[in-house]
Amino acid sequence: QEAVSDGFVVASQVDRTSCMRTSAASWRGVSCEMVSGSMGIASGQTLYHYLCMQLGNLDSGSNWVETVLSHNLGEGYLWCTYDSDEGYWMLHGTKNTPITSADTYTIMLDGIQDAYGWTYDIWINYDWVRTGHVSSLYNQAGFQKEVYSNSGVYTSDSSHAVFYRNWLQNSQGWAYWTSSVNTWWSTVSPIQESHSMGALSYRWETWV
């Protein structure tokens, strides 16, 4: 696993993760409204902290793209994207909304294939930030929290990350991510998670 600082890859760290992910590779898009919470960091504890939304071949890790909100030691909250084989990290600026407010993230394939693969576009708070390619038209979708530490000690979050309104897109269009979608969750201590059906979609909450 690699961590990022100011949009550039830095030394590998000891990491812990939690995730929510579709079991099937059936999706052409994913979108969420996410409240970041505190994303705790501290010297000698959590140095790098990420909240991610992902689309691609996630179980195999062979080809995927993601939006990333980072909170690293010595930095503010930064909006980034990552493509596993095309363009790698890109920095899109400092988060300009409160950590208690929801931000909207969207990754969507446009159905166009060229010599490089299937074209995707990414929006953060309805502003287009990136285009690129994934290898498949139909993909797994997921959310992930990642924390990195040199010491193996991780900083507690004073407030939780909440993915509270979530959508998936297939060839029929967009629909809420509900219990009708085969979904799995995982977490590695000390990260915790809870999931439940909200009024419209799954609500996923995760924290240290």
mmCIF file with all atom_site columns, C-alpha atoms in Angstrom:
data_model
loop_
_atom_site.group_PDB
_atom_site.id
_atom_site.type_symbol
_atom_site.label_atom_id
_atom_site.label_alt_id
_atom_site.label_comp_id
_atom_site.label_asym_id
_atom_site.label_entity_id
_atom_site.label_seq_id
_atom_site.pdbx_PDB_ins_code
_atom_site.Cartn_x
_atom_site.Cartn_y
_atom_site.Cartn_z
_atom_site.occupancy
_atom_site.B_iso_or_equiv
_atom_site.pdbx_formal_charge
_atom_site.auth_seq_id
_atom_site.auth_comp_id
_atom_site.auth_asym_id
_atom_site.auth_atom_id
_atom_site.pdbx_PDB_model_num
ATOM 1   C CA . GLN A 1 1   ? 0.000   0.000  0.000   1.00 0.00 ? 1   GLN A CA 1
ATOM 2   C CA . GLU A 1 2   ? 1.204   3.497  -0.788  1.00 0.00 ? 2   GLU A CA 1
ATOM 3   C CA . ALA A 1 3   ? 0.364   6.791  0.853   1.00 0.00 ? 3   ALA A CA 1
ATOM 4   C CA . VAL A 1 4   ? 0.169   10.195 -0.807  1.00 0.00 ? 4   VAL A CA 1
ATOM 5   C CA . SER A 1 5   ? 1.284   13.635 0.333   1.00 0.00 ? 5   SER A CA 1
ATOM 6   C CA . ASP A 1 6   ? 0.448   16.745 -1.701  1.00 0.00 ? 6   ASP A CA 1
ATOM 7   C CA . GLY A 1 7   ? -0.593  14.443 -4.532  1.00 0.00 ? 7   GLY A CA 1
ATOM 8   C CA . PHE A 1 8   ? 2.731   12.584 -4.705  1.00 0.00 ? 8   PHE A CA 1
ATOM 9   C CA . VAL A 1 9   ? 3.500   9.025  -3.634  1.00 0.00 ? 9   VAL A CA 1
ATOM 10  C CA . VAL A 1 10  ? 5.625   8.760  -0.491  1.00 0.00 ? 10  VAL A CA 1
ATOM 11  C CA . ALA A 1 11  ? 7.078   5.890  1.535   1.00 0.00 ? 11  ALA A CA 1
ATOM 12  C CA . SER A 1 12  ? 4.976   2.832  2.294   1.00 0.00 ? 12  SER A CA 1
ATOM 13  C CA . GLN A 1 13  ? 3.298   2.696  5.707   1.00 0.00 ? 13  GLN A CA 1
ATOM 14  C CA . VAL A 1 14  ? 1.525   0.126  7.866   1.00 0.00 ? 14  VAL A CA 1
ATOM 15  C CA . ASP A 1 15  ? -2.125  0.423  6.900   1.00 0.00 ? 15  ASP A CA 1
ATOM 16  C CA . ARG A 1 16  ? -5.578  -0.490 8.189   1.00 0.00 ? 16  ARG A CA 1
ATOM 17  C CA . THR A 1 17  ? -8.724  -0.385 6.065   1.00 0.00 ? 17  THR A CA 1
ATOM 18  C CA . SER A 1 18  ? -12.476 -0.763 6.119   1.00 0.00 ? 18  SER A CA 1
ATOM 19  C CA . CYS A 1 19  ? -14.620 -1.128 3.022   1.00 0.00 ? 19  CYS A CA 1
ATOM 20  C CA . MET A 1 20  ? -18.118 -1.506 1.601   1.00 0.00 ? 20  MET A CA 1
ATOM 21  C CA . ARG A 1 21  ? -18.166 -3.143 -1.834  1.00 0.00 ? 21  ARG A CA 1
ATOM 22  C CA . THR A 1 22  ? -20.466 -4.728 -4.397  1.00 0.00 ? 22  THR A CA 1
ATOM 23  C CA . SER A 1 23  ? -19.913 -8.449 -4.831  1.00 0.00 ? 23  SER A CA 1
ATOM 24  C CA . ALA A 1 24  ? -20.604 -8.396 -8.572  1.00 0.00 ? 24  ALA A CA 1
ATOM 25  C CA . ALA A 1 25  ? -18.889 -6.426 -11.321 1.00 0.00 ? 25  ALA A CA 1
ATOM 26  C CA . SER A 1 26  ? -22.186 -5.113 -12.697 1.00 0.00 ? 26  SER A CA 1
ATOM 27  C CA . TRP A 1 27  ? -21.778 -1.356 -12.539 1.00 0.00 ? 27  TRP A CA 1
ATOM 28  C CA . ARG A 1 28  ? -20.922 1.527  -14.849 1.00 0.00 ? 28  ARG A CA 1
ATOM 29  C CA . GLY A 1 29  ? -21.032 4.249  -12.214 1.00 0.00 ? 29  GLY A CA 1
ATOM 30  C CA . VAL A 1 30  ? -21.068 5.005  -8.509  1.00 0.00 ? 30  VAL A CA 1
ATOM 31  C CA . SER A 1 31  ? -21.982 8.150  -6.585  1.00 0.00 ? 31  SER A CA 1
ATOM 32  C CA . CYS A 1 32  ? -22.256 9.130  -2.936  1.00 0.00 ? 32  CYS A CA 1
ATOM 33  C CA . GLU A 1 33  ? -22.993 11.936 -0.537  1.00 0.00 ? 33  GLU A CA 1
ATOM 34  C CA . MET A 1 34  ? -20.355 11.655 2.164   1.00 0.00 ? 34  MET A CA 1
ATOM 35  C CA . VAL A 1 35  ? -19.660 13.514 5.404   1.00 0.00 ? 35  VAL A CA 1
ATOM 36  C CA . SER A 1 36  ? -15.955 13.132 6.142   1.00 0.00 ? 36  SER A CA 1
ATOM 37  C CA . GLY A 1 37  ? -15.914 13.594 9.884   1.00 0.00 ? 37  GLY A CA 1
ATOM 38  C CA . SER A 1 38  ? -12.645 14.448 11.596  1.00 0.00 ? 38  SER A CA 1
ATOM 39  C CA . MET A 1 39  ? -10.288 11.949 9.863   1.00 0.00 ? 39  MET A CA 1
ATOM 40  C CA . GLY A 1 40  ? -7.971  11.945 12.880  1.00 0.00 ? 40  GLY A CA 1
ATOM 41  C CA . ILE A 1 41  ? -4.192  12.366 12.504  1.00 0.00 ? 41  ILE A CA 1
ATOM 42  C CA . ALA A 1 42  ? -1.405  12.940 15.050  1.00 0.00 ? 42  ALA A CA 1
ATOM 43  C CA . SER A 1 43  ? 2.375   12.849 15.227  1.00 0.00 ? 43  SER A CA 1
ATOM 44  C CA . GLY A 1 44  ? 3.552   9.333  16.079  1.00 0.00 ? 44  GLY A CA 1
ATOM 45  C CA . GLN A 1 45  ? 0.114   7.906  15.260  1.00 0.00 ? 45  GLN A CA 1
ATOM 46  C CA . THR A 1 46  ? -1.951  8.131  12.047  1.00 0.00 ? 46  THR A CA 1
ATOM 47  C CA . LEU A 1 47  ? 0.114   10.049 9.479   1.00 0.00 ? 47  LEU A CA 1
ATOM 48  C CA . TYR A 1 48  ? -2.068  9.572  6.383   1.00 0.00 ? 48  TYR A CA 1
ATOM 49  C CA . HIS A 1 49  ? -5.839  9.206  6.321   1.00 0.00 ? 49  HIS A CA 1
ATOM 50  C CA . TYR A 1 50  ? -8.027  8.613  3.231   1.00 0.00 ? 50  TYR A CA 1
ATOM 51  C CA . LEU A 1 51  ? -11.698 8.243  2.377   1.00 0.00 ? 51  LEU A CA 1
ATOM 52  C CA . CYS A 1 52  ? -12.198 6.704  -1.061  1.00 0.00 ? 52  CYS A CA 1
ATOM 53  C CA . MET A 1 53  ? -14.948 5.939  -3.557  1.00 0.00 ? 53  MET A CA 1
ATOM 54  C CA . GLN A 1 54  ? -13.875 3.307  -6.101  1.00 0.00 ? 54  GLN A CA 1
ATOM 55  C CA . LEU A 1 55  ? -14.901 1.768  -9.424  1.00 0.00 ? 55  LEU A CA 1
ATOM 56  C CA . GLY A 1 56  ? -13.082 -1.045 -11.242 1.00 0.00 ? 56  GLY A CA 1
ATOM 57  C CA . ASN A 1 57  ? -11.718 -4.542 -10.721 1.00 0.00 ? 57  ASN A CA 1
ATOM 58  C CA . LEU A 1 58  ? -11.520 -4.048 -6.970  1.00 0.00 ? 58  LEU A CA 1
ATOM 59  C CA . ASP A 1 59  ? -11.156 -7.596 -5.652  1.00 0.00 ? 59  ASP A CA 1
ATOM 60  C CA . SER A 1 60  ? -8.272  -8.368 -7.996  1.00 0.00 ? 60  SER A CA 1
ATOM 61  C CA . GLY A 1 61  ? -6.784  -4.878 -7.722  1.00 0.00 ? 61  GLY A CA 1
ATOM 62  C CA . SER A 1 62  ? -5.861  -5.069 -11.392 1.00 0.00 ? 62  SER A CA 1
ATOM 63  C CA . ASN A 1 63  ? -7.515  -1.886 -12.679 1.00 0.00 ? 63  ASN A CA 1
ATOM 64  C CA . TRP A 1 64  ? -9.524  0.762  -10.860 1.00 0.00 ? 64  TRP A CA 1
ATOM 65  C CA . VAL A 1 65  ? -10.088 4.472  -10.325 1.00 0.00 ? 65  VAL A CA 1
ATOM 66  C CA . GLU A 1 66  ? -11.036 6.329  -7.158  1.00 0.00 ? 66  GLU A CA 1
ATOM 67  C CA . THR A 1 67  ? -11.882 9.667  -5.632  1.00 0.00 ? 67  THR A CA 1
ATOM 68  C CA . VAL A 1 68  ? -9.883  10.353 -2.471  1.00 0.00 ? 68  VAL A CA 1
ATOM 69  C CA . LEU A 1 69  ? -10.334 12.834 0.334   1.00 0.00 ? 69  LEU A CA 1
ATOM 70  C CA . SER A 1 70  ? -6.993  12.924 2.162   1.00 0.00 ? 70  SER A CA 1
ATOM 71  C CA . HIS A 1 71  ? -6.087  14.303 5.576   1.00 0.00 ? 71  HIS A CA 1
ATOM 72  C CA . ASN A 1 72  ? -2.360  13.895 6.182   1.00 0.00 ? 72  ASN A CA 1
ATOM 73  C CA . LEU A 1 73  ? -0.140  15.139 8.981   1.00 0.00 ? 73  LEU A CA 1
ATOM 74  C CA . GLY A 1 74  ? 0.838   18.745 8.291   1.00 0.00 ? 74  GLY A CA 1
ATOM 75  C CA . GLU A 1 75  ? -1.828  19.199 5.598   1.00 0.00 ? 75  GLU A CA 1
ATOM 76  C CA . GLY A 1 76  ? -5.444  20.222 5.331   1.00 0.00 ? 76  GLY A CA 1
ATOM 77  C CA . TYR A 1 77  ? -8.218  18.162 3.774   1.00 0.00 ? 77  TYR A CA 1
ATOM 78  C CA . LEU A 1 78  ? -7.385  17.638 0.085   1.00 0.00 ? 78  LEU A CA 1
ATOM 79  C CA . TRP A 1 79  ? -9.438  16.344 -2.839  1.00 0.00 ? 79  TRP A CA 1
ATOM 80  C CA . CYS A 1 80  ? -7.533  13.879 -5.034  1.00 0.00 ? 80  CYS A CA 1
ATOM 81  C CA . THR A 1 81  ? -8.159  11.155 -7.594  1.00 0.00 ? 81  THR A CA 1
ATOM 82  C CA . TYR A 1 82  ? -6.158  8.040  -8.377  1.00 0.00 ? 82  TYR A CA 1
ATOM 83  C CA . ASP A 1 83  ? -6.049  5.814  -11.469 1.00 0.00 ? 83  ASP A CA 1
ATOM 84  C CA . SER A 1 84  ? -4.209  2.528  -10.977 1.00 0.00 ? 84  SER A CA 1
ATOM 85  C CA . ASP A 1 85  ? -2.644  2.428  -14.443 1.00 0.00 ? 85  ASP A CA 1
ATOM 86  C CA . GLU A 1 86  ? -3.224  5.797  -16.112 1.00 0.00 ? 86  GLU A CA 1
ATOM 87  C CA . GLY A 1 87  ? -2.181  9.103  -14.617 1.00 0.00 ? 87  GLY A CA 1
ATOM 88  C CA . TYR A 1 88  ? -1.852  7.879  -11.044 1.00 0.00 ? 88  TYR A CA 1
ATOM 89  C CA . TRP A 1 89  ? -2.474  10.633 -8.449  1.00 0.00 ? 89  TRP A CA 1
ATOM 90  C CA . MET A 1 90  ? -3.978  14.014 -9.277  1.00 0.00 ? 90  MET A CA 1
ATOM 91  C CA . LEU A 1 91  ? -4.622  16.778 -6.747  1.00 0.00 ? 91  LEU A CA 1
ATOM 92  C CA . HIS A 1 92  ? -7.816  18.819 -7.190  1.00 0.00 ? 92  HIS A CA 1
ATOM 93  C CA . GLY A 1 93  ? -7.471  21.351 -4.396  1.00 0.00 ? 93  GLY A CA 1
ATOM 94  C CA . THR A 1 94  ? -8.344  21.870 -0.754  1.00 0.00 ? 94  THR A CA 1
ATOM 95  C CA . LYS A 1 95  ? -11.743 20.773 0.530   1.00 0.00 ? 95  LYS A CA 1
ATOM 96  C CA . ASN A 1 96  ? -13.662 24.035 0.891   1.00 0.00 ? 96  ASN A CA 1
ATOM 97  C CA . THR A 1 97  ? -16.648 22.694 2.830   1.00 0.00 ? 97  THR A CA 1
ATOM 98  C CA . PRO A 1 98  ? -17.000 21.923 6.563   1.00 0.00 ? 98  PRO A CA 1
ATOM 99  C CA . ILE A 1 99  ? -16.161 18.401 7.750   1.00 0.00 ? 99  ILE A CA 1
ATOM 100 C CA . THR A 1 100 ? -19.752 18.194 9.025   1.00 0.00 ? 100 THR A CA 1
ATOM 101 C CA . SER A 1 101 ? -21.241 18.858 5.565   1.00 0.00 ? 101 SER A CA 1
ATOM 102 C CA . ALA A 1 102 ? -21.906 16.336 2.801   1.00 0.00 ? 102 ALA A CA 1
ATOM 103 C CA . ASP A 1 103 ? -19.832 16.374 -0.381  1.00 0.00 ? 103 ASP A CA 1
ATOM 104 C CA . THR A 1 104 ? -20.979 14.634 -3.561  1.00 0.00 ? 104 THR A CA 1
ATOM 105 C CA . TYR A 1 105 ? -18.646 12.347 -5.526  1.00 0.00 ? 105 TYR A CA 1
ATOM 106 C CA . THR A 1 106 ? -19.435 10.693 -8.876  1.00 0.00 ? 106 THR A CA 1
ATOM 107 C CA . ILE A 1 107 ? -17.522 8.303  -11.136 1.00 0.00 ? 107 ILE A CA 1
ATOM 108 C CA . MET A 1 108 ? -19.341 7.385  -14.344 1.00 0.00 ? 108 MET A CA 1
ATOM 109 C CA . LEU A 1 109 ? -18.468 5.550  -17.548 1.00 0.00 ? 109 LEU A CA 1
ATOM 110 C CA . ASP A 1 110 ? -19.852 7.157  -20.702 1.00 0.00 ? 110 ASP A CA 1
ATOM 111 C CA . GLY A 1 111 ? -20.112 3.902  -22.693 1.00 0.00 ? 111 GLY A CA 1
ATOM 112 C CA . ILE A 1 112 ? -17.352 4.880  -25.127 1.00 0.00 ? 112 ILE A CA 1
ATOM 113 C CA . GLN A 1 113 ? -14.491 2.473  -25.780 1.00 0.00 ? 113 GLN A CA 1
ATOM 114 C CA . ASP A 1 114 ? -11.232 3.351  -27.528 1.00 0.00 ? 114 ASP A CA 1
ATOM 115 C CA . ALA A 1 115 ? -7.767  1.829  -27.770 1.00 0.00 ? 115 ALA A CA 1
ATOM 116 C CA . TYR A 1 116 ? -7.104  2.597  -24.083 1.00 0.00 ? 116 TYR A CA 1
ATOM 117 C CA . GLY A 1 117 ? -10.301 1.132  -22.615 1.00 0.00 ? 117 GLY A CA 1
ATOM 118 C CA . TRP A 1 118 ? -13.665 2.459  -21.453 1.00 0.00 ? 118 TRP A CA 1
ATOM 119 C CA . THR A 1 119 ? -13.814 6.188  -20.740 1.00 0.00 ? 119 THR A CA 1
ATOM 120 C CA . TYR A 1 120 ? -14.825 7.452  -17.297 1.00 0.00 ? 120 TYR A CA 1
ATOM 121 C CA . ASP A 1 121 ? -15.428 10.929 -15.909 1.00 0.00 ? 121 ASP A CA 1
ATOM 122 C CA . ILE A 1 122 ? -15.204 12.100 -12.295 1.00 0.00 ? 122 ILE A CA 1
ATOM 123 C CA . TRP A 1 123 ? -17.065 14.940 -10.584 1.00 0.00 ? 123 TRP A CA 1
ATOM 124 C CA . ILE A 1 124 ? -16.564 16.350 -7.075  1.00 0.00 ? 124 ILE A CA 1
ATOM 125 C CA . ASN A 1 125 ? -19.465 18.493 -5.863  1.00 0.00 ? 125 ASN A CA 1
ATOM 126 C CA . TYR A 1 126 ? -20.734 18.547 -9.464  1.00 0.00 ? 126 TYR A CA 1
ATOM 127 C CA . ASP A 1 127 ? -17.476 19.991 -10.810 1.00 0.00 ? 127 ASP A CA 1
ATOM 128 C CA . TRP A 1 128 ? -15.789 17.811 -13.433 1.00 0.00 ? 128 TRP A CA 1
ATOM 129 C CA . VAL A 1 129 ? -12.201 17.032 -12.386 1.00 0.00 ? 129 VAL A CA 1
ATOM 130 C CA . ARG A 1 130 ? -10.857 14.101 -14.418 1.00 0.00 ? 130 ARG A CA 1
ATOM 131 C CA . THR A 1 131 ? -11.274 11.685 -17.301 1.00 0.00 ? 131 THR A CA 1
ATOM 132 C CA . GLY A 1 132 ? -9.456  8.437  -18.037 1.00 0.00 ? 132 GLY A CA 1
ATOM 133 C CA . HIS A 1 133 ? -10.016 4.759  -18.795 1.00 0.00 ? 133 HIS A CA 1
ATOM 134 C CA . VAL A 1 134 ? -10.809 1.481  -17.060 1.00 0.00 ? 134 VAL A CA 1
ATOM 135 C CA . SER A 1 135 ? -10.466 -1.913 -18.691 1.00 0.00 ? 135 SER A CA 1
ATOM 136 C CA . SER A 1 136 ? -14.088 -3.079 -18.276 1.00 0.00 ? 136 SER A CA 1
ATOM 137 C CA . LEU A 1 137 ? -17.507 -1.603 -18.994 1.00 0.00 ? 137 LEU A CA 1
ATOM 138 C CA . TYR A 1 138 ? -18.977 -3.338 -15.928 1.00 0.00 ? 138 TYR A CA 1
ATOM 139 C CA . ASN A 1 139 ? -17.165 -3.037 -12.620 1.00 0.00 ? 139 ASN A CA 1
ATOM 140 C CA . GLN A 1 140 ? -17.298 -3.413 -8.879  1.00 0.00 ? 140 GLN A CA 1
ATOM 141 C CA . ALA A 1 141 ? -18.106 -0.286 -6.880  1.00 0.00 ? 141 ALA A CA 1
ATOM 142 C CA . GLY A 1 142 ? -17.059 0.463  -3.344  1.00 0.00 ? 142 GLY A CA 1
ATOM 143 C CA . PHE A 1 143 ? -16.147 2.818  -0.527  1.00 0.00 ? 143 PHE A CA 1
ATOM 144 C CA . GLN A 1 144 ? -12.996 2.533  1.571   1.00 0.00 ? 144 GLN A CA 1
ATOM 145 C CA . LYS A 1 145 ? -11.370 4.164  4.598   1.00 0.00 ? 145 LYS A CA 1
ATOM 146 C CA . GLU A 1 146 ? -7.579  3.858  4.908   1.00 0.00 ? 146 GLU A CA 1
ATOM 147 C CA . VAL A 1 147 ? -5.240  4.900  7.722   1.00 0.00 ? 147 VAL A CA 1
ATOM 148 C CA . TYR A 1 148 ? -1.436  4.677  7.653   1.00 0.00 ? 148 TYR A CA 1
ATOM 149 C CA . SER A 1 149 ? 1.049   4.770  10.529  1.00 0.00 ? 149 SER A CA 1
ATOM 150 C CA . ASN A 1 150 ? 4.767   4.164  11.044  1.00 0.00 ? 150 ASN A CA 1
ATOM 151 C CA . SER A 1 151 ? 4.218   3.163  14.672  1.00 0.00 ? 151 SER A CA 1
ATOM 152 C CA . GLY A 1 152 ? 1.166   0.916  14.428  1.00 0.00 ? 152 GLY A CA 1
ATOM 153 C CA . VAL A 1 153 ? -0.744  3.371  16.645  1.00 0.00 ? 153 VAL A CA 1
ATOM 154 C CA . TYR A 1 154 ? -3.805  4.974  15.040  1.00 0.00 ? 154 TYR A CA 1
ATOM 155 C CA . THR A 1 155 ? -5.522  8.235  15.960  1.00 0.00 ? 155 THR A CA 1
ATOM 156 C CA . SER A 1 156 ? -9.122  8.052  17.162  1.00 0.00 ? 156 SER A CA 1
ATOM 157 C CA . ASP A 1 157 ? -11.696 9.989  15.151  1.00 0.00 ? 157 ASP A CA 1
ATOM 158 C CA . SER A 1 158 ? -13.645 12.597 17.095  1.00 0.00 ? 158 SER A CA 1
ATOM 159 C CA . SER A 1 159 ? -16.435 12.271 14.506  1.00 0.00 ? 159 SER A CA 1
ATOM 160 C CA . HIS A 1 160 ? -17.274 9.487  12.066  1.00 0.00 ? 160 HIS A CA 1
ATOM 161 C CA . ALA A 1 161 ? -17.242 9.340  8.271   1.00 0.00 ? 161 ALA A CA 1
ATOM 162 C CA . VAL A 1 162 ? -20.759 8.719  6.946   1.00 0.00 ? 162 VAL A CA 1
ATOM 163 C CA . PHE A 1 163 ? -21.633 7.637  3.398   1.00 0.00 ? 163 PHE A CA 1
ATOM 164 C CA . TYR A 1 164 ? -25.316 8.288  3.841   1.00 0.00 ? 164 TYR A CA 1
ATOM 165 C CA . ARG A 1 165 ? -26.848 8.544  0.347   1.00 0.00 ? 165 ARG A CA 1
ATOM 166 C CA . ASN A 1 166 ? -25.405 6.264  -2.317  1.00 0.00 ? 166 ASN A CA 1
ATOM 167 C CA . TRP A 1 167 ? -26.169 5.334  -5.920  1.00 0.00 ? 167 TRP A CA 1
ATOM 168 C CA . LEU A 1 168 ? -25.090 2.773  -8.518  1.00 0.00 ? 168 LEU A CA 1
ATOM 169 C CA . GLN A 1 169 ? -25.430 2.953  -12.294 1.00 0.00 ? 169 GLN A CA 1
ATOM 170 C CA . ASN A 1 170 ? -25.887 0.088  -14.750 1.00 0.00 ? 170 ASN A CA 1
ATOM 171 C CA . SER A 1 171 ? -27.208 -0.087 -18.310 1.00 0.00 ? 171 SER A CA 1
ATOM 172 C CA . GLN A 1 172 ? -30.702 0.736  -16.989 1.00 0.00 ? 172 GLN A CA 1
ATOM 173 C CA . GLY A 1 173 ? -29.563 3.986  -15.355 1.00 0.00 ? 173 GLY A CA 1
ATOM 174 C CA . TRP A 1 174 ? -29.006 5.192  -11.798 1.00 0.00 ? 174 TRP A CA 1
ATOM 175 C CA . ALA A 1 175 ? -30.627 3.622  -8.720  1.00 0.00 ? 175 ALA A CA 1
ATOM 176 C CA . TYR A 1 176 ? -30.071 3.821  -4.984  1.00 0.00 ? 176 TYR A CA 1
ATOM 177 C CA . TRP A 1 177 ? -27.608 1.332  -3.524  1.00 0.00 ? 177 TRP A CA 1
ATOM 178 C CA . THR A 1 178 ? -29.971 -0.789 -1.427  1.00 0.00 ? 178 THR A CA 1
ATOM 179 C CA . SER A 1 179 ? -30.187 -4.256 0.103   1.00 0.00 ? 179 SER A CA 1
ATOM 180 C CA . SER A 1 180 ? -31.242 -5.601 -3.311  1.00 0.00 ? 180 SER A CA 1
ATOM 181 C CA . VAL A 1 181 ? -27.558 -5.308 -4.338  1.00 0.00 ? 181 VAL A CA 1
ATOM 182 C CA . ASN A 1 182 ? -25.272 -8.124 -3.176  1.00 0.00 ? 182 ASN A CA 1
ATOM 183 C CA . THR A 1 183 ? -22.836 -6.208 -0.951  1.00 0.00 ? 183 THR A CA 1
ATOM 184 C CA . TRP A 1 184 ? -20.090 -7.080 1.505   1.00 0.00 ? 184 TRP A CA 1
ATOM 185 C CA . TRP A 1 185 ? -18.258 -5.195 4.226   1.00 0.00 ? 185 TRP A CA 1
ATOM 186 C CA . SER A 1 186 ? -14.901 -5.675 5.910   1.00 0.00 ? 186 SER A CA 1
ATOM 187 C CA . THR A 1 187 ? -12.840 -3.911 8.531   1.00 0.00 ? 187 THR A CA 1
ATOM 188 C CA . VAL A 1 188 ? -9.423  -4.298 10.134  1.00 0.00 ? 188 VAL A CA 1
ATOM 189 C CA . SER A 1 189 ? -9.053  -3.199 13.768  1.00 0.00 ? 189 SER A CA 1
ATOM 190 C CA . PRO A 1 190 ? -8.857  -0.515 15.057  1.00 0.00 ? 190 PRO A CA 1
ATOM 191 C CA . ILE A 1 191 ? -11.156 0.751  12.276  1.00 0.00 ? 191 ILE A CA 1
ATOM 192 C CA . GLN A 1 192 ? -14.837 0.046  12.906  1.00 0.00 ? 192 GLN A CA 1
ATOM 193 C CA . GLU A 1 193 ? -17.902 0.197  10.684  1.00 0.00 ? 193 GLU A CA 1
ATOM 194 C CA . SER A 1 194 ? -21.690 0.009  10.829  1.00 0.00 ? 194 SER A CA 1
ATOM 195 C CA . HIS A 1 195 ? -24.173 -0.340 7.987   1.00 0.00 ? 195 HIS A CA 1
ATOM 196 C CA . SER A 1 196 ? -27.933 -0.177 7.741   1.00 0.00 ? 196 SER A CA 1
ATOM 197 C CA . MET A 1 197 ? -30.662 0.690  5.286   1.00 0.00 ? 197 MET A CA 1
ATOM 198 C CA . GLY A 1 198 ? -31.488 4.362  5.456   1.00 0.00 ? 198 GLY A CA 1
ATOM 199 C CA . ALA A 1 199 ? -34.602 6.019  4.067   1.00 0.00 ? 199 ALA A CA 1
ATOM 200 C CA . LEU A 1 200 ? -33.356 5.699  0.468   1.00 0.00 ? 200 LEU A CA 1
ATOM 201 C CA . SER A 1 201 ? -30.089 3.749  0.371   1.00 0.00 ? 201 SER A CA 1
ATOM 202 C CA . TYR A 1 202 ? -27.536 1.971  2.483   1.00 0.00 ? 202 TYR A CA 1
ATOM 203 C CA . ARG A 1 203 ? -25.910 4.163  5.114   1.00 0.00 ? 203 ARG A CA 1
ATOM 204 C CA . TRP A 1 204 ? -22.296 3.224  5.830   1.00 0.00 ? 204 TRP A CA 1
ATOM 205 C CA . GLU A 1 205 ? -20.463 4.691  8.795   1.00 0.00 ? 205 GLU A CA 1
ATOM 206 C CA . THR A 1 206 ? -16.779 4.078  9.561   1.00 0.00 ? 206 THR A CA 1
ATOM 207 C CA . TRP A 1 207 ? -14.315 5.377  12.156  1.00 0.00 ? 207 TRP A CA 1
ATOM 208 C CA . VAL A 1 208 ? -11.201 4.674  14.209  1.00 0.00 ? 208 VAL A CA 1
#
